[in-house]
XYZ file of C-alpha atoms in Angstrom:
185
model
C -3.318 -13.083 -10.451
C -3.049 -10.431 -7.745
C -3.167 -6.685 -8.070
C -0.812 -5.129 -5.421
C -1.258 -1.385 -4.921
C 1.170 0.761 -2.862
C -0.264 4.115 -1.885
C 1.700 7.344 -1.869
C 2.098 10.751 -3.502
C 4.055 11.077 -6.786
C 7.062 13.297 -7.109
C 10.448 13.823 -5.467
C 8.864 16.300 -2.982
C 7.072 13.349 -1.280
C 9.731 10.637 -1.562
C 10.774 9.277 1.794
C 7.790 10.775 3.688
C 5.692 8.835 6.135
C 2.728 8.974 3.752
C 4.730 7.238 1.068
C 5.633 3.976 2.828
C 3.133 2.172 0.524
C 5.224 3.321 -2.470
C 8.459 2.259 -0.709
C 7.110 -1.185 0.041
C 6.010 -1.603 -3.543
C 9.420 -0.503 -4.791
C 11.089 -3.089 -2.525
C 8.744 -5.804 -3.807
C 9.566 -4.848 -7.381
C 13.272 -4.976 -6.782
C 13.134 -8.273 -4.844
C 11.132 -9.990 -7.603
C 12.738 -8.341 -10.689
C 9.655 -6.416 -11.684
C 10.042 -3.074 -13.470
C 7.296 -0.630 -12.413
C 7.715 1.763 -15.274
C 4.677 1.601 -17.560
C 2.295 4.507 -17.355
C -1.283 3.154 -17.530
C -4.490 3.569 -15.555
C -3.293 6.868 -13.974
C -0.483 4.809 -12.428
C 2.999 3.369 -12.811
C 2.584 -0.376 -13.209
C 4.694 -3.440 -13.650
C 3.814 -7.072 -14.252
C 5.726 -10.109 -13.020
C 5.682 -12.960 -10.524
C 5.890 -13.464 -6.811
C 6.644 -17.094 -6.439
C 4.460 -18.791 -9.101
C 1.703 -16.219 -8.883
C 1.346 -13.466 -11.489
C 1.158 -9.988 -9.971
C 0.554 -6.461 -11.174
C 2.276 -3.852 -9.066
C 0.563 -0.455 -9.029
C 1.694 2.995 -7.877
C -1.237 5.423 -8.453
C -0.051 8.800 -9.712
C -3.306 10.627 -8.834
C -2.111 11.793 -5.376
C -3.206 9.962 -2.249
C -6.764 11.209 -1.831
C -7.756 10.120 -5.359
C -6.065 6.692 -5.356
C -9.374 4.978 -6.064
C -9.513 6.402 -9.582
C -6.426 4.443 -10.533
C -7.360 1.300 -8.629
C -10.810 1.225 -10.154
C -9.343 1.381 -13.661
C -6.798 -1.379 -12.957
C -9.465 -3.641 -11.408
C -11.851 -3.066 -14.302
C -9.191 -3.787 -16.946
C -7.819 -6.994 -15.319
C -11.251 -8.169 -14.074
C -9.702 -9.562 -10.879
C -11.857 -10.526 -7.917
C -11.716 -8.033 -5.048
C -10.033 -10.738 -2.817
C -7.077 -10.624 -5.209
C -6.407 -6.935 -4.562
C -3.871 -6.030 -1.865
C -3.419 -2.422 -0.759
C -0.333 -1.251 1.126
C -0.466 2.032 2.961
C 0.620 4.133 5.982
C -1.482 4.237 9.062
C -1.360 6.713 11.955
C -3.741 4.598 14.043
C -1.212 1.725 14.152
C 1.827 2.005 16.392
C 5.063 2.886 14.758
C 6.737 -0.046 13.072
C 3.783 -2.392 13.528
C 1.726 -4.082 10.813
C -2.037 -4.554 10.720
C -3.073 -7.022 8.040
C -6.777 -7.498 7.402
C -8.857 -9.420 4.849
C -11.357 -6.552 4.662
C -12.624 -3.552 6.595
C -13.149 0.146 6.827
C -10.772 2.850 5.652
C -10.250 4.152 9.150
C -8.801 7.638 9.024
C -7.007 7.116 5.675
C -8.366 9.269 2.787
C -6.706 7.203 0.063
C -8.343 4.027 1.332
C -11.635 5.868 1.773
C -11.503 6.828 -1.892
C -10.685 3.301 -3.054
C -13.510 1.771 -1.025
C -15.952 4.408 -2.243
C -15.060 4.021 -5.932
C -14.848 0.142 -5.868
C -18.012 0.031 -3.734
C -16.460 -2.710 -1.561
C -14.115 -3.055 1.337
C -13.684 -6.833 0.810
C -10.014 -6.894 -0.105
C -6.858 -7.533 1.905
C -4.708 -4.641 3.085
C -1.476 -4.104 4.959
C -1.505 -1.019 7.173
C 2.019 0.126 8.095
C 2.220 1.975 11.422
C 3.955 5.333 10.997
C 3.133 6.657 14.489
C 1.004 9.713 15.144
C 1.748 13.283 16.032
C 1.889 14.158 19.715
C 0.477 17.481 18.773
C 0.347 19.703 15.700
C -0.960 19.302 12.227
C -1.593 15.766 10.963
C -0.938 16.820 7.355
C 2.540 18.097 8.335
C 3.224 14.924 10.231
C 2.521 12.503 7.418
C 4.412 14.634 4.905
C 7.532 14.691 7.109
C 10.426 12.225 6.723
C 11.472 9.639 9.282
C 14.319 10.316 11.653
C 17.490 8.267 11.176
C 16.438 5.839 13.966
C 12.900 5.620 12.665
C 14.183 4.950 9.137
C 16.209 1.977 10.374
C 13.151 0.540 12.171
C 10.920 1.151 9.212
C 13.305 -0.794 6.964
C 12.725 -3.810 9.190
C 8.994 -3.263 9.166
C 8.902 -3.108 5.345
C 10.980 -6.288 5.213
C 8.377 -8.038 7.394
C 5.584 -6.687 5.238
C 7.217 -8.115 2.099
C 7.236 -11.567 3.734
C 3.539 -11.079 4.629
C 2.723 -10.269 1.009
C 4.386 -13.459 -0.150
C 2.133 -15.428 2.204
C -0.961 -13.571 1.008
C -0.128 -14.110 -2.651
C 0.380 -17.778 -1.755
C -3.263 -17.821 -0.584
C -2.521 -17.650 3.148
C -3.936 -14.353 4.395
C -4.669 -15.978 7.788
C -1.081 -17.084 8.103
C 0.159 -13.574 7.277
C -2.196 -12.122 9.869
C -1.113 -14.628 12.535
C 2.608 -14.219 11.893
C 2.962 -10.484 11.201
C 0.148 -8.558 12.963
C 1.556 -6.874 15.959
């Protein structure tokens, strides 16, 4: 079984923002695989189902981004899943816009949500998909990540999230290396 966590901020105010691409990707996975993510549990919205023949739990923490680890820790404790069976999906300003960075493990980089997850789980040994949202040329980083994509960016991001969904299918099938080789860019 895999736990797949999409990071974002809850509420309509944040829907469609750069910081919520993890939520968007999780919603697309849920729709593509007929999984309803509508149970409130573990400080999150969750849904259980299958991707291929593998059981998955889809998780959207409702704690706000910087406290995502609280929810992830509760989910991992309840399901008693090995850390290598956790996949975290999140936005990344350090990855070029529209690119994916898939890793088996590693640091949080500049992402506070990932930093909180790693701190509370006391491990960084889980796969993650970083979704490049670009970075501000100047100005406030917080404003940048909480802004919405332009029309052109939205179209490109849709293709990026489609590729990320294919990468997740490979990871859930036990082929993290294949996902890295095919989709890192």
